[in-house]
Amino acid sequence: MEYKRYGEKIAVRLDKGDEIVSKIAEVCEKENVKAGYFSGIGATDDFTVGVFDIAKKEYEKYSYKGNHEINVLTGNVSFVGGKTYIHAHITCTGENGVVGGHLFSGAVSLTGEIFIEALNGEITREKNEELGINTLVFA
């Protein structure tokens, strides 16, 4: 992985084998990003996504292997329990057609190109018991 900061924007290149979510978190921690959003493209050959089941209040997870183009990677940066939290969604095209959802993990197979926009301030998340998810809280 390599990255460079340009004011409030950060350009990131992920390399083969890099784990997408953890590398975005690593950059945000190093650059003290406590609130922001990101988008990206690239390729993956091993990723796990989920779709939230509202009735069960849990994610149904789906894992995919094989060559996939990352058509859209998008998400935001906040804090949960004092730790950086990356909320990412991904849409990929491969032999399974188009698949996507909440990104739990994903390995870069060729390269990943991600652009992070840092916001001034900090956004946290707290558990919303009614919904069963952590929702944004603004200070």
PDB file of C-alpha atoms in Angstrom, residues 64-130:
ATOM      1  CA  TYR A  64     -16.981 -14.954  -3.277  1.00  0.00           C
ATOM      2  CA  LYS A  65     -13.737 -16.132  -4.848  1.00  0.00           C
ATOM      3  CA  GLY A  66     -12.439 -15.707  -8.371  1.00  0.00           C
ATOM      4  CA  ASN A  67     -11.697 -12.681 -10.512  1.00  0.00           C
ATOM      5  CA  HIS A  68     -13.969  -9.708  -9.813  1.00  0.00           C
ATOM      6  CA  GLU A  69     -13.797  -6.089 -10.882  1.00  0.00           C
ATOM      7  CA  ILE A  70     -14.667  -3.641  -8.116  1.00  0.00           C
ATOM      8  CA  ASN A  71     -17.199  -1.415  -9.866  1.00  0.00           C
ATOM      9  CA  VAL A  72     -17.997   0.644  -6.781  1.00  0.00           C
ATOM     10  CA  LEU A  73     -16.425   0.808  -3.340  1.00  0.00           C
ATOM     11  CA  THR A  74     -17.966   3.457  -1.129  1.00  0.00           C
ATOM     12  CA  GLY A  75     -18.285   4.155   2.559  1.00  0.00           C
ATOM     13  CA  ASN A  76     -17.602   6.359   5.520  1.00  0.00           C
ATOM     14  CA  VAL A  77     -15.265   6.732   8.477  1.00  0.00           C
ATOM     15  CA  SER A  78     -16.418   7.130  12.070  1.00  0.00           C
ATOM     16  CA  PHE A  79     -15.618   5.857  15.584  1.00  0.00           C
ATOM     17  CA  VAL A  80     -17.178   3.045  17.620  1.00  0.00           C
ATOM     18  CA  GLY A  81     -15.937   2.571  21.172  1.00  0.00           C
ATOM     19  CA  GLY A  82     -13.008   4.906  20.545  1.00  0.00           C
ATOM     20  CA  LYS A  83     -11.767   2.889  17.550  1.00  0.00           C
ATOM     21  CA  THR A  84     -11.819   3.725  13.851  1.00  0.00           C
ATOM     22  CA  TYR A  85     -14.836   2.166  12.159  1.00  0.00           C
ATOM     23  CA  ILE A  86     -14.958   1.732   8.395  1.00  0.00           C
ATOM     24  CA  HIS A  87     -18.483   1.278   7.019  1.00  0.00           C
ATOM     25  CA  ALA A  88     -18.000   0.070   3.456  1.00  0.00           C
ATOM     26  CA  HIS A  89     -20.253  -1.183   0.681  1.00  0.00           C
ATOM     27  CA  ILE A  90     -19.007  -2.801  -2.506  1.00  0.00           C
ATOM     28  CA  THR A  91     -20.400  -3.830  -5.889  1.00  0.00           C
ATOM     29  CA  CYS A  92     -18.374  -6.262  -8.004  1.00  0.00           C
ATOM     30  CA  THR A  93     -18.710  -7.976 -11.374  1.00  0.00           C
ATOM     31  CA  GLY A  94     -17.372 -11.474 -12.004  1.00  0.00           C
ATOM     32  CA  GLU A  95     -18.420 -14.941 -13.060  1.00  0.00           C
ATOM     33  CA  ASN A  96     -21.335 -14.711 -10.574  1.00  0.00           C
ATOM     34  CA  GLY A  97     -22.665 -11.616 -12.341  1.00  0.00           C
ATOM     35  CA  VAL A  98     -23.002  -8.458 -10.255  1.00  0.00           C
ATOM     36  CA  VAL A  99     -22.848  -8.947  -6.481  1.00  0.00           C
ATOM     37  CA  GLY A 100     -22.477  -6.599  -3.565  1.00  0.00           C
ATOM     38  CA  GLY A 101     -23.431  -5.516  -0.093  1.00  0.00           C
ATOM     39  CA  HIS A 102     -21.849  -4.461   3.181  1.00  0.00           C
ATOM     40  CA  LEU A 103     -18.121  -5.255   2.846  1.00  0.00           C
ATOM     41  CA  PHE A 104     -16.768  -7.330   5.727  1.00  0.00           C
ATOM     42  CA  SER A 105     -13.445  -8.221   4.112  1.00  0.00           C
ATOM     43  CA  GLY A 106     -11.800  -8.261   0.733  1.00  0.00           C
ATOM     44  CA  ALA A 107      -8.364  -8.997  -0.682  1.00  0.00           C
ATOM     45  CA  VAL A 108      -7.001  -6.940  -3.561  1.00  0.00           C
ATOM     46  CA  SER A 109      -6.036  -9.157  -6.519  1.00  0.00           C
ATOM     47  CA  LEU A 110      -4.409  -6.537  -8.777  1.00  0.00           C
ATOM     48  CA  THR A 111      -4.707  -3.013  -7.411  1.00  0.00           C
ATOM     49  CA  GLY A 112      -7.138  -0.826  -5.530  1.00  0.00           C
ATOM     50  CA  GLU A 113      -7.526   2.925  -6.067  1.00  0.00           C
ATOM     51  CA  ILE A 114      -9.245   4.690  -3.196  1.00  0.00           C
ATOM     52  CA  PHE A 115      -9.808   8.363  -2.476  1.00  0.00           C
ATOM     53  CA  ILE A 116     -10.630   9.464   1.071  1.00  0.00           C
ATOM     54  CA  GLU A 117     -12.145  12.854   1.949  1.00  0.00           C
ATOM     55  CA  ALA A 118     -11.509  13.868   5.571  1.00  0.00           C
ATOM     56  CA  LEU A 119     -14.110  15.987   7.372  1.00  0.00           C
ATOM     57  CA  ASN A 120     -13.256  18.420  10.154  1.00  0.00           C
ATOM     58  CA  GLY A 121     -14.477  16.942  13.425  1.00  0.00           C
ATOM     59  CA  GLU A 122     -15.395  13.526  14.746  1.00  0.00           C
ATOM     60  CA  ILE A 123     -18.409  11.322  14.117  1.00  0.00           C
ATOM     61  CA  THR A 124     -19.203   8.392  16.395  1.00  0.00           C
ATOM     62  CA  ARG A 125     -21.642   5.496  16.262  1.00  0.00           C
ATOM     63  CA  GLU A 126     -23.817   4.097  19.012  1.00  0.00           C
ATOM     64  CA  LYS A 127     -25.947   0.971  19.135  1.00  0.00           C
ATOM     65  CA  ASN A 128     -29.573   1.570  18.201  1.00  0.00           C
ATOM     66  CA  GLU A 129     -31.330  -1.299  19.970  1.00  0.00           C
ATOM     67  CA  GLU A 130     -34.541  -0.910  17.977  1.00  0.00           C
TER      68      GLU A 130
END
